[in-house]
Coordinates of C-alpha atoms in Angstrom, one line a residue:
X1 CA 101.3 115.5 173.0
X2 CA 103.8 113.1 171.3
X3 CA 104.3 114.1 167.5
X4 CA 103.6 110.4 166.5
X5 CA 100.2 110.7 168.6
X6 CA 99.4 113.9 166.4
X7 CA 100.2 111.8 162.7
X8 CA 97.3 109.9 164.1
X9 CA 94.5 112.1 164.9
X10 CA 91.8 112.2 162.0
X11 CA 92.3 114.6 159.5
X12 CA 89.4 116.6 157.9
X13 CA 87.5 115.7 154.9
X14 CA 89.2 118.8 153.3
X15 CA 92.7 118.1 154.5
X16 CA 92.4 114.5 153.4
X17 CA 91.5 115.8 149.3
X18 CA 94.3 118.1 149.7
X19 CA 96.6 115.7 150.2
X20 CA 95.5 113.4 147.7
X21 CA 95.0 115.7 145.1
X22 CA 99.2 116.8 145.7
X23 CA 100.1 113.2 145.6
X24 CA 98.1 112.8 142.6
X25 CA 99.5 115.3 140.7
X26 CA 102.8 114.4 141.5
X27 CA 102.2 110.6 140.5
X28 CA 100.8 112.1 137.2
X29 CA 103.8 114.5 136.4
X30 CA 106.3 111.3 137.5
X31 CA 104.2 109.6 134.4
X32 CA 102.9 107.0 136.9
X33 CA 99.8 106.2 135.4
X34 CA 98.3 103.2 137.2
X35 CA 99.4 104.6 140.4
X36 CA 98.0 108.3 140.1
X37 CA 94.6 107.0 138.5
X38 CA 94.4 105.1 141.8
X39 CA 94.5 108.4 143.9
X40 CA 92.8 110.3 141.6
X41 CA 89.7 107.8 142.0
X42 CA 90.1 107.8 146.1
X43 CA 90.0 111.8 145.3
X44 CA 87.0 112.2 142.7
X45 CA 85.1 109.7 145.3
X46 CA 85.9 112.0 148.4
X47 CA 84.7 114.7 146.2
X48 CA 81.6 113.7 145.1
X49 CA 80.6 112.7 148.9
X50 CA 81.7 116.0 149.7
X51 CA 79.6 117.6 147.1
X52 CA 76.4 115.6 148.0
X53 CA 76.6 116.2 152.2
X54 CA 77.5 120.1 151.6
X55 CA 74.5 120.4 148.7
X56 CA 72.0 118.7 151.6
X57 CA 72.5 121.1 154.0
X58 CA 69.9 123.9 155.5
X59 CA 72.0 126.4 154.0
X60 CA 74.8 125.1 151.2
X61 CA 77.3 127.7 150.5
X62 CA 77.2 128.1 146.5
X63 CA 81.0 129.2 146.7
X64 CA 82.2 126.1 148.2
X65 CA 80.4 124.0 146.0
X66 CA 81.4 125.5 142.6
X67 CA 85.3 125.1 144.3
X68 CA 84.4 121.8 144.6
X69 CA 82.7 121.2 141.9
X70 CA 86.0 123.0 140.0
X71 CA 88.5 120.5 141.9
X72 CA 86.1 117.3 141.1
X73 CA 86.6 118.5 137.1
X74 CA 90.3 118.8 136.9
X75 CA 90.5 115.7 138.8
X76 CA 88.6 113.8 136.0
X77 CA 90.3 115.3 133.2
X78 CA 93.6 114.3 134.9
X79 CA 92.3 111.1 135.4
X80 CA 91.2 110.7 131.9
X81 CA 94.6 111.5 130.7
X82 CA 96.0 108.9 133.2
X83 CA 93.7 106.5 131.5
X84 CA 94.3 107.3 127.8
X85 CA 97.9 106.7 128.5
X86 CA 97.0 102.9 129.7
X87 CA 94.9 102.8 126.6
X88 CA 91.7 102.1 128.4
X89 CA 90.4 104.7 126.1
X90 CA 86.5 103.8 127.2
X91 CA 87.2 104.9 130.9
X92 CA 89.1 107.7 130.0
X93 CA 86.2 109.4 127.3
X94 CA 83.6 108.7 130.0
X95 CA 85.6 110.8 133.0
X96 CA 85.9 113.7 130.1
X97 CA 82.4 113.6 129.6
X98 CA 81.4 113.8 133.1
X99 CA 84.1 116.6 133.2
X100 CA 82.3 118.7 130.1
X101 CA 79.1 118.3 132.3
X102 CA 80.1 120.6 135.1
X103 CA 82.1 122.9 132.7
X104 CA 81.2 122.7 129.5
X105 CA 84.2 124.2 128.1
X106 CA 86.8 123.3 130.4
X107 CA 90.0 123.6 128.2
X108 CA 92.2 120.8 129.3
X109 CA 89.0 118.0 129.5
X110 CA 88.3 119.3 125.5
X111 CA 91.9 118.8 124.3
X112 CA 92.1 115.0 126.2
X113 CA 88.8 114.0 124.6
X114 CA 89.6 115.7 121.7
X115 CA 93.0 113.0 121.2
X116 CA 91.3 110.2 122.3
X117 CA 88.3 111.0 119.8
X118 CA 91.1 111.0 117.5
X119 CA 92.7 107.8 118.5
X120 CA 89.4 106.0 117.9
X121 CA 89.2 107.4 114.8
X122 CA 86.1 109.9 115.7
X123 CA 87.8 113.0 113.2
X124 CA 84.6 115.0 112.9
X125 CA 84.1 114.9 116.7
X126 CA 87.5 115.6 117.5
X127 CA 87.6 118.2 115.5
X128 CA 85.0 119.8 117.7
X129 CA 86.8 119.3 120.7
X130 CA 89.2 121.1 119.0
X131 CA 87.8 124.3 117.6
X132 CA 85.7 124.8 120.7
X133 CA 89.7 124.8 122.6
X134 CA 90.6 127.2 120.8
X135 CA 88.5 130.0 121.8
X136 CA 89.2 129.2 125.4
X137 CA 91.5 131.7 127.0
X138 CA 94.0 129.1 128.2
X139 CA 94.9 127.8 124.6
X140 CA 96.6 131.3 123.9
X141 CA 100.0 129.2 125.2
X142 CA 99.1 126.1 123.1
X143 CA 97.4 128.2 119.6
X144 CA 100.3 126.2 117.8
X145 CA 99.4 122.5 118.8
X146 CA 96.2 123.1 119.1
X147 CA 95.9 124.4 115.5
X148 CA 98.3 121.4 114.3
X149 CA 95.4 118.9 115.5
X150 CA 92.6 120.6 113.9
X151 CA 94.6 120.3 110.6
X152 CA 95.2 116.6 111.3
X153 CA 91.4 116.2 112.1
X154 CA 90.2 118.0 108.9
X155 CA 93.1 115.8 106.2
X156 CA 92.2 112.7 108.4
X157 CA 88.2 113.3 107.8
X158 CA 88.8 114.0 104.6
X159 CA 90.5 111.3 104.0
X160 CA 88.1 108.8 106.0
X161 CA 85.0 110.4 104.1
X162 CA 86.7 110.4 100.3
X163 CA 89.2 107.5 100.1
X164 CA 91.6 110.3 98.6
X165 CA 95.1 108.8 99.9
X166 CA 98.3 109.6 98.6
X167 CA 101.5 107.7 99.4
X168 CA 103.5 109.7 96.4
X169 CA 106.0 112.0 98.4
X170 CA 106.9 109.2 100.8
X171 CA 107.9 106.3 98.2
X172 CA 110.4 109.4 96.6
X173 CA 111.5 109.9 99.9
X174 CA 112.4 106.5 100.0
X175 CA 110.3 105.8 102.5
X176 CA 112.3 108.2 105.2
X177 CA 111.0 109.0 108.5
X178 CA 107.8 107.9 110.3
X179 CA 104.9 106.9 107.8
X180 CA 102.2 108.7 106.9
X181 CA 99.3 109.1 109.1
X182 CA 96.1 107.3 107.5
X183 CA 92.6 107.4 108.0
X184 CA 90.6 104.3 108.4
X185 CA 88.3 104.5 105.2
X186 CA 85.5 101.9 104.0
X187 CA 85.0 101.8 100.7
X188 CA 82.1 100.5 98.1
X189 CA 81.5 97.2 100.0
X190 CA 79.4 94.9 102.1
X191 CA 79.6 92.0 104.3
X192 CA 77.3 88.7 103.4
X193 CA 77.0 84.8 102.8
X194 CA 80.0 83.7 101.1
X195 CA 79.8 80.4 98.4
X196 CA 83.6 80.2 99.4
X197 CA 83.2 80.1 103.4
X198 CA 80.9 81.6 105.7
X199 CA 80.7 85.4 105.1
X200 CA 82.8 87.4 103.1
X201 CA 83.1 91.2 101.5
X202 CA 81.6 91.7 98.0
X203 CA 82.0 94.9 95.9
X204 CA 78.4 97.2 96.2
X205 CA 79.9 98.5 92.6
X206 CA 81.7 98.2 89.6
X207 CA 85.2 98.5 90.7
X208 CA 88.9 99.1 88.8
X209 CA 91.8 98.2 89.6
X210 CA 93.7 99.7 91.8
X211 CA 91.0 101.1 93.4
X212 CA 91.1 101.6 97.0
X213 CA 88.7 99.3 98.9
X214 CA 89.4 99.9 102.5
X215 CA 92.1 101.1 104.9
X216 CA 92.1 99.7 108.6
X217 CA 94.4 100.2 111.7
X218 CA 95.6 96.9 113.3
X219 CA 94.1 96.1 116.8
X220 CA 97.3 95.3 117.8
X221 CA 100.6 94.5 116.0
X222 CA 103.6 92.3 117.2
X223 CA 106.5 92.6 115.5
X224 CA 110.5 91.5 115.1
X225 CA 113.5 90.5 113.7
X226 CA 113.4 86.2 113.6
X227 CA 117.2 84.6 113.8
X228 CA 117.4 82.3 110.9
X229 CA 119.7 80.3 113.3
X230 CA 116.9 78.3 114.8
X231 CA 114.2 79.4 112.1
X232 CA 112.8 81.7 114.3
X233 CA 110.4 79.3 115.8
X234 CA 111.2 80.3 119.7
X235 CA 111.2 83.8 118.6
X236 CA 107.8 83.4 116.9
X237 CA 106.3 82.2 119.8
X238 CA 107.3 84.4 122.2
X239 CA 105.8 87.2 119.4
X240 CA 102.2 85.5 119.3
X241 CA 102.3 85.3 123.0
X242 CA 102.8 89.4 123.7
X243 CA 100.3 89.4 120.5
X244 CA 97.9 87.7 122.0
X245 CA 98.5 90.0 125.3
X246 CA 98.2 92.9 123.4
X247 CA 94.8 92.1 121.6
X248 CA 93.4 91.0 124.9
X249 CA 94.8 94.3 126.7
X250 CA 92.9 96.5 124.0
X251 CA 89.5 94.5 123.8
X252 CA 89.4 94.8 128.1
X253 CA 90.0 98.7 127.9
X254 CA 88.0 99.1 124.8
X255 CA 84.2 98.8 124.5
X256 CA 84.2 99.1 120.8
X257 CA 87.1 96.7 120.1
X258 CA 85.8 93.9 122.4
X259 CA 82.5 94.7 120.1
X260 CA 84.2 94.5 117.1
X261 CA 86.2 91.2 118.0
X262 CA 83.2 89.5 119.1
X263 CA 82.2 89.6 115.3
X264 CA 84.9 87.8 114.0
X265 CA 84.7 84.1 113.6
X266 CA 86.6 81.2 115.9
X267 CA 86.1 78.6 113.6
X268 CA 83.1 77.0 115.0
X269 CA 79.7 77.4 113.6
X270 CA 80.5 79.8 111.1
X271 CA 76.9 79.4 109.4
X272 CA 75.2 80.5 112.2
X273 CA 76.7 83.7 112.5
X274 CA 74.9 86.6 111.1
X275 CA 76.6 89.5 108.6
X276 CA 77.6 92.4 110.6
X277 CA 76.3 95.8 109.3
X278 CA 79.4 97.9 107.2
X279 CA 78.4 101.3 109.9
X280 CA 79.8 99.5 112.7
X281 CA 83.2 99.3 111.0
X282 CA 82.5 103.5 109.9
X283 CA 85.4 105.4 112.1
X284 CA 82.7 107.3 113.3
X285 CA 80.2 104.8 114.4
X286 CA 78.5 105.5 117.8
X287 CA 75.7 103.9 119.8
X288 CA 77.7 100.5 119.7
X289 CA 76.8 100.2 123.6
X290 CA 78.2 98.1 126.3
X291 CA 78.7 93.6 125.8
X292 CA 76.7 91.9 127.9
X293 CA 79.2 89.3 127.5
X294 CA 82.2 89.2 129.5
X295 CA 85.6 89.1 127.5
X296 CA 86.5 85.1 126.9
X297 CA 89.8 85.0 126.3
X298 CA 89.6 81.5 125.5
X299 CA 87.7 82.7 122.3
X300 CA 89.7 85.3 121.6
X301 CA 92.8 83.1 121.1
X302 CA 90.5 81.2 118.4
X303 CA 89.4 84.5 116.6
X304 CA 93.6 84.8 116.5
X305 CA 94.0 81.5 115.4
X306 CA 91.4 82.1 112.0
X307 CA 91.9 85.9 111.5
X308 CA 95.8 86.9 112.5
X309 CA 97.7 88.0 109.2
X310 CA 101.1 88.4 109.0
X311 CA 102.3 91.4 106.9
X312 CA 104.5 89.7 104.5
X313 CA 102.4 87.3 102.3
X314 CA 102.1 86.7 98.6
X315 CA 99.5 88.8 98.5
X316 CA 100.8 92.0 100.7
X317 CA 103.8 94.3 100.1
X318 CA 105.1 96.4 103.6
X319 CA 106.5 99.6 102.9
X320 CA 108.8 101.6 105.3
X321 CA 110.5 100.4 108.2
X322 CA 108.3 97.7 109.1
X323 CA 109.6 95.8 105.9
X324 CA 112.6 94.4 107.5
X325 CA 110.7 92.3 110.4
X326 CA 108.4 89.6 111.0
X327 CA 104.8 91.6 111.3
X328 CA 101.8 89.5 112.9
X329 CA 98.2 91.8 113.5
X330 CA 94.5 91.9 113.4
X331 CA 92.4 93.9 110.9
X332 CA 89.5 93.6 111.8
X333 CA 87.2 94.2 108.3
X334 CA 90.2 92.8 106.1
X335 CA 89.6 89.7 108.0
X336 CA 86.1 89.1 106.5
X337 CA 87.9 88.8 103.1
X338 CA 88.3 85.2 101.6
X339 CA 90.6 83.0 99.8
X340 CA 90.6 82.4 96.2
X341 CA 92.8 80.9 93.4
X342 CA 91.7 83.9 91.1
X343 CA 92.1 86.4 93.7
X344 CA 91.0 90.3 92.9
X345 CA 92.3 92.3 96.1
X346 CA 96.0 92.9 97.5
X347 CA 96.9 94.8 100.5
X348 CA 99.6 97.1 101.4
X349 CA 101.0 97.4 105.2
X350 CA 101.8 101.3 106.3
X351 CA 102.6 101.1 109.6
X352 CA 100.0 99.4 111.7
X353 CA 97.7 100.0 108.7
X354 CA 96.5 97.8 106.0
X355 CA 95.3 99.4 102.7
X356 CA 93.2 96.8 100.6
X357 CA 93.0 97.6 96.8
X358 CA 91.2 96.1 93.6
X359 CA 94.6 93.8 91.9
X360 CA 92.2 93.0 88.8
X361 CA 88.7 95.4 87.6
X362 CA 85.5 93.7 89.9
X363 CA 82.1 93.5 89.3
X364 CA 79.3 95.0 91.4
X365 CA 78.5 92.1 93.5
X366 CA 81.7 89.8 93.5
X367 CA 83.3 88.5 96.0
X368 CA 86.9 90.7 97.2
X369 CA 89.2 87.6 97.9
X370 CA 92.7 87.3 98.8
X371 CA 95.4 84.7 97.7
X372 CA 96.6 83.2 101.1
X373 CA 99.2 81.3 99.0
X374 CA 101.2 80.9 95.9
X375 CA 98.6 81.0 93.5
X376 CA 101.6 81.4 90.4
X377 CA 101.6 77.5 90.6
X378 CA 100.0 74.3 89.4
X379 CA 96.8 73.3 90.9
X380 CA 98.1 70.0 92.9
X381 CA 100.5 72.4 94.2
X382 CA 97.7 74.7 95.6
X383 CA 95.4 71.6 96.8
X384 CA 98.6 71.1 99.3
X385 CA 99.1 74.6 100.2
X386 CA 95.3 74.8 100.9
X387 CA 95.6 71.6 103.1
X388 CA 98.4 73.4 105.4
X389 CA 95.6 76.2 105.7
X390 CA 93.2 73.6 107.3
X391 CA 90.6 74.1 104.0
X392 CA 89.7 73.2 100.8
X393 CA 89.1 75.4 97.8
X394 CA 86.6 75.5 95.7
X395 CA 86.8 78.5 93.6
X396 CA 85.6 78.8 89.6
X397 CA 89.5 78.7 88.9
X398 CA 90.6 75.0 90.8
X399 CA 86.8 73.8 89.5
X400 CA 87.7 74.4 85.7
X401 CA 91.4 73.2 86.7
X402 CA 90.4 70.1 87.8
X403 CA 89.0 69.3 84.3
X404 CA 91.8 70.0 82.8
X405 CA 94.3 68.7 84.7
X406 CA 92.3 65.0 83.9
X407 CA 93.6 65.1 80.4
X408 CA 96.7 63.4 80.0
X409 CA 98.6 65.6 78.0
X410 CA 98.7 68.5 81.3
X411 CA 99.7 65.6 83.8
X412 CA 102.2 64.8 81.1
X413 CA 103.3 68.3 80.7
X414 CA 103.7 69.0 84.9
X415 CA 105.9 65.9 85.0
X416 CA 108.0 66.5 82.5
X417 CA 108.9 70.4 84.1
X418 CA 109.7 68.8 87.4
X419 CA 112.1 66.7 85.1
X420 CA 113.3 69.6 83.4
X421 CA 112.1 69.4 79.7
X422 CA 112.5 72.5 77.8
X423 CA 110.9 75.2 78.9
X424 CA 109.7 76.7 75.9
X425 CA 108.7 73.6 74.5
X426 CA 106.6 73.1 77.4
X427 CA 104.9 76.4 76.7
X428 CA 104.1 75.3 73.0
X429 CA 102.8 72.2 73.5
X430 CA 100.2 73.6 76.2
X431 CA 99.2 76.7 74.2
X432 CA 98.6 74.6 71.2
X433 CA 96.6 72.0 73.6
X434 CA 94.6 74.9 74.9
X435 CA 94.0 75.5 71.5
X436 CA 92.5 72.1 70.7
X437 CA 90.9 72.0 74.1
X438 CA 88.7 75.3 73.1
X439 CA 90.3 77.4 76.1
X440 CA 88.9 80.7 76.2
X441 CA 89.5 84.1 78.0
X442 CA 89.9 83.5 81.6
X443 CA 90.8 79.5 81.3
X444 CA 94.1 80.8 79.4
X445 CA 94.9 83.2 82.2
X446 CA 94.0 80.6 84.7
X447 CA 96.1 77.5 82.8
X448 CA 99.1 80.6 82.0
X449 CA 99.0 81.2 86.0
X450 CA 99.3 77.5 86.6
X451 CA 102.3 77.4 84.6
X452 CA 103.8 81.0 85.4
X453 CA 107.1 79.2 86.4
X454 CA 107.6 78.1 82.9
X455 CA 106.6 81.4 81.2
X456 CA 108.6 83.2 83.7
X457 CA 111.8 81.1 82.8
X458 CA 111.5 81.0 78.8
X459 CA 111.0 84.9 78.8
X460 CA 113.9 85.5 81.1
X461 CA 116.2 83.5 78.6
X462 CA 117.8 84.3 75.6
X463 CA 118.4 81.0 74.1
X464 CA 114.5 80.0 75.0
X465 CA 113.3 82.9 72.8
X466 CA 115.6 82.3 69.8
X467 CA 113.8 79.3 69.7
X468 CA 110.3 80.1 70.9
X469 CA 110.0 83.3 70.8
X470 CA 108.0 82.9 67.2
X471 CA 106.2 80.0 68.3
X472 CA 105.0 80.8 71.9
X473 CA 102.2 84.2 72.5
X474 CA 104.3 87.6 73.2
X475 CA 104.9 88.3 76.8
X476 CA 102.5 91.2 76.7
X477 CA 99.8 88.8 75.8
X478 CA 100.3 86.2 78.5
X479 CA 101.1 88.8 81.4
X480 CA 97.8 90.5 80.3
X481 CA 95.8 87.5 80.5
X482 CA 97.5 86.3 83.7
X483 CA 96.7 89.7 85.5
X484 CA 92.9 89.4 84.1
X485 CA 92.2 85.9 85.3
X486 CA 94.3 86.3 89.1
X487 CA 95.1 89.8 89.4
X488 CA 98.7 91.5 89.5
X489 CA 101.1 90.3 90.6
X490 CA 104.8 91.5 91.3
X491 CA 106.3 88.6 89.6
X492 CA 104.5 89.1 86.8
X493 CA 104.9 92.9 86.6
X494 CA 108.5 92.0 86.8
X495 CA 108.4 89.5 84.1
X496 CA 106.7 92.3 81.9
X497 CA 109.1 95.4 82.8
X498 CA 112.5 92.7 82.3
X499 CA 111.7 92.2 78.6
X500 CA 112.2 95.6 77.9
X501 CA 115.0 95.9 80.1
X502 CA 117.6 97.6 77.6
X503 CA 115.3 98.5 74.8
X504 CA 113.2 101.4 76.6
X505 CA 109.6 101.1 76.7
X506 CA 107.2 102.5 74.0
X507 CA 104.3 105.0 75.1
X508 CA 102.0 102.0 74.9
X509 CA 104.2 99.8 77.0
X510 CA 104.5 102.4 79.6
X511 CA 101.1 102.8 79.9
X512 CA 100.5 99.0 80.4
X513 CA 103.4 99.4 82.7
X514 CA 101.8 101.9 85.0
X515 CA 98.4 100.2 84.5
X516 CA 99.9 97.1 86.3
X517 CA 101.9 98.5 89.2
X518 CA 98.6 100.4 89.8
X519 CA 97.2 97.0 90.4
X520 CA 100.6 95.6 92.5
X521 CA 100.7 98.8 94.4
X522 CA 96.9 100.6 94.2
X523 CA 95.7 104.1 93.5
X524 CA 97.8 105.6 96.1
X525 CA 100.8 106.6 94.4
X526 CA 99.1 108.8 92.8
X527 CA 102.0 110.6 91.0
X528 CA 103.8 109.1 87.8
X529 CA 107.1 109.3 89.0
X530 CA 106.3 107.7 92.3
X531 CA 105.2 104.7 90.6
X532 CA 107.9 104.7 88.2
X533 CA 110.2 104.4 91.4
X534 CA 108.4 101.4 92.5
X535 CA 108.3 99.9 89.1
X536 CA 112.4 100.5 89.0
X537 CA 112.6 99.0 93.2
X538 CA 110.7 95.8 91.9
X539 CA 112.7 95.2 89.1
X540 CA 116.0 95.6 90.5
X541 CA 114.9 93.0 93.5
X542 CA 114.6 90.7 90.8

């Protein structure tokens, strides 16, 4: 018989999953993912028929069915690694579980849901996956590893379950190496109807500032450096487009994402949509079950369009490496948070993560808001930046503005600034028409804020405070009113530190110091010196 007649006779059942599962394994050890979950499925499915004809017969042999039923679990596992590396993390958690359920402890189907557990941000059931590894015999080789991710599981849960993050050693480091790894962490608030637009997040508590709200991992993140040659526009572009990719890629291979997408708003019929329950954004939150509805991507491009941030806004502040690029992303829960003009939340970026603190002290029940824009500027200014955002707002600051900004001596006053009157003289006259108008409280933070530009430039000037500086309110004074009314700010922190700059700062003036880069920068730099550092950054970027 011809050797080419013999390739062709029909191979057995068993010969046939022999070769398979060798070409498999060599597809997974190449790192050909795609390509050796292909076998692997052609394997697990010759398997399983094997399993069901041998279990049917007169007289099964148990032997040959626990090897099979042996051969059918490694295969999954492998599978399931196959599949986390392609991200389709929903795939690859189910072949695990079908794996634990012939062999309950099989080592390496434990350790592969144990790191996907972990990459969907499930610590507490990771860390079983973990422990229970451990006391296999086959983790004698890996006790090292092994032990390394049951300590990340524990600090992560902590973390997730306390809100205790601390960014200290990594700021004094100045910002060296990878960044810290986070937990995602919901803190003391709740989606509902917004009076700004649609739904928003309101504090469940009395809040201060610098406290930590909420820390979220990014979907998906695009990011790069834009040539300032032709603006960046192509660049952009081509940057939304592998966004948009990505963010489609993750909601097809993940049940829970495509879930937590379809919650987000495209635009259209924003009243209608109901207020999602704060448990479904919990890291740990299970029982989400599959969509009925099949992924539109149409829609998805529309949830981009309303929800996408990018990382370096007036409101945000990217440490680490990620500072010197163009960042674009979706955060899921951060993008339930509103606009306002007197703004009380600001976010830092860590890597694909987006920590979202108090910038002012909240009240149980307000509404956590954002600035999308400059809101360190006159209120015509922010009625056209709010235009370019495709709304109008209507927040208690541009509703108390609008009444003052009828009164002739304010239109009077932004006219002659664009014309370049005196600074300081500018600040005089609208202090003392405040003082005639019976401004109070927050309306002088909100009218200061309007005129920050001015503020800024008489404090920053010699020859405006020889002449002013008796007649206008003390910096401390007008940056403490300004933070009250639209939260801190870096240019106003700035302003504050700069007019000490020289003289040293008392104990009191350190403490305000502190108390305002806690609002710029959070509760996460928990140690003095840390914050000091920033405070001395920010200042020197001035």
């Amino acid at each position: 018989m011809r050797e080419e007649d013999q390739l062709q006779q029909p191979v057995t059942p068993e010969e046939l999953m022999q070769e398979l599962r060798f070409k498999a394994t060599e597809l997974l050890l190449r790192e050909e993912w795609q390509e050796s979950v292909q076998v692997y499925t052609q394997f697990i499915n010759l398997c399983r028929d094997q399993i069901s004809d041998k279990s049917h017969q007169n007289h099964p042999d148990p032997d040959l069915l626990t090897k099979l039923k042996k051969s059918l679990c490694l295969a999954l596992s492998n599978r399931a690694e196959a599949l986390s590396r392609l991200r389709d993390l929903t795939e690859a958690l189910k072949d695990c579980d079908q794996a634990l359920k012939i062999e309950s402890t099989h080592f390496k189907s434990l350790v592969c849901k144990g790191k996907i557990l972990l990459s969907l941000n499930r610590y507490s059931m990771a860390l079983d996956c973990f422990k229970t590894a451990i006391l296999d015999p086959h983790a004698s080789g890996n006790l090292e590893t092994l032990n390394g991710y049951v300590q990340k599981c524990k600090k992560l849960e902590f973390q997730s379950r306390t809100g205790a993050f601390d960014l200290s050693d990594w700021i004094l480091s100045r910002f060296r190496g990878k960044s810290p790894e986070l937990a995602e962490y919901t803190g003391p608030v709740q989606i509902k109807r917004s009076e700004l637009s649609g739904r928003g997040l309101f504090a469940t508590k009395n809040i201060d500032a610098g406290t930590l709200l909420l820390v979220t991992k990014a979907i998906a993140t695009e990011r790069g450096i834009l040539s300032s040659e032709d603006s960046g526009e192509n660049a952009q572009l081509v940057m939304w487009k592998n966004f948009v990719d990505k963010v489609v890629d993750s909601a097809t291979k993940c049940e829970r994402t495509h879930h937590l997408i379809s919650t987000l708003s495209s635009g259209e019929d924003e009243g209608k949509l109901e207020a999602p329950e704060m448990s479904l954004f919990r890291p740990e939150a299970e029982g989400i079950g599959e969509l009925n509805e099949k992924l539109d991507k149409v829609r998805i491009l529309s949830v981009l369009d309303v929800n996408s941030l990018v990382e370096d806004s007036v409101s945000a502040k990217v440490f680490g490496r990620n500072s010197d690029y163009y960042g674009v992303g979706l955060w899921i829960l951060a993008s339930f948070i509103n606009h306002s003009c007197n703004p009380n939340a600001r976010r830092l970026h860590v890597g694909d993560h987006m920590l979202v603190h108090a910038s002012r002290d909240v009240k149980a029940g307000e509404e956590i808001t954002f600035a999308y824009f400059d809101v360190l500027s006159p209120l015509s200014k922010r009625k056209e930046m709010s235009e370019t955002w495709g709304f109008h707002c209507s927040c208690r600051r541009c509703k108390f503005e609008e009444e003052m900004c009828s009164k002739q001596e304010v239109k009077e006053l932004e006219i002659g600034l664009e014309r370049g009157i005196d600074v300081g003289s500018a600040i005089f006259r609208l202090e003392e028409g405040m003082r005639r108008w019976m401004v109070r409280g927050k309306g002088k933070g909100y009218m200061r804020a309007s005129f920050w530009a001015a503020y800024s430039e008489a404090y920053g000037s010699e020859k405006s405070m020889r002449r002013w500086g008796r007649r206008i309110p003390a910096v401390d004074i007008v940056v403490d009113s300004v933070a009250e009314a639209v939260g801190c700010d870096e240019r106003v922190l700035k302003v504050f530190m700069q007019t000490f700059k020289g003289n040293g700062l008392s104990v009191v003036d350190m403490e305000k110091s502190l108390k305002l880069g806690r609002g710029v920068h959070g509760k996460v730099v928990k140690k003095q010196q840390a914050l000091r550092s920033l405070l001395d950054l920010g200042t020197h970027d001035a």
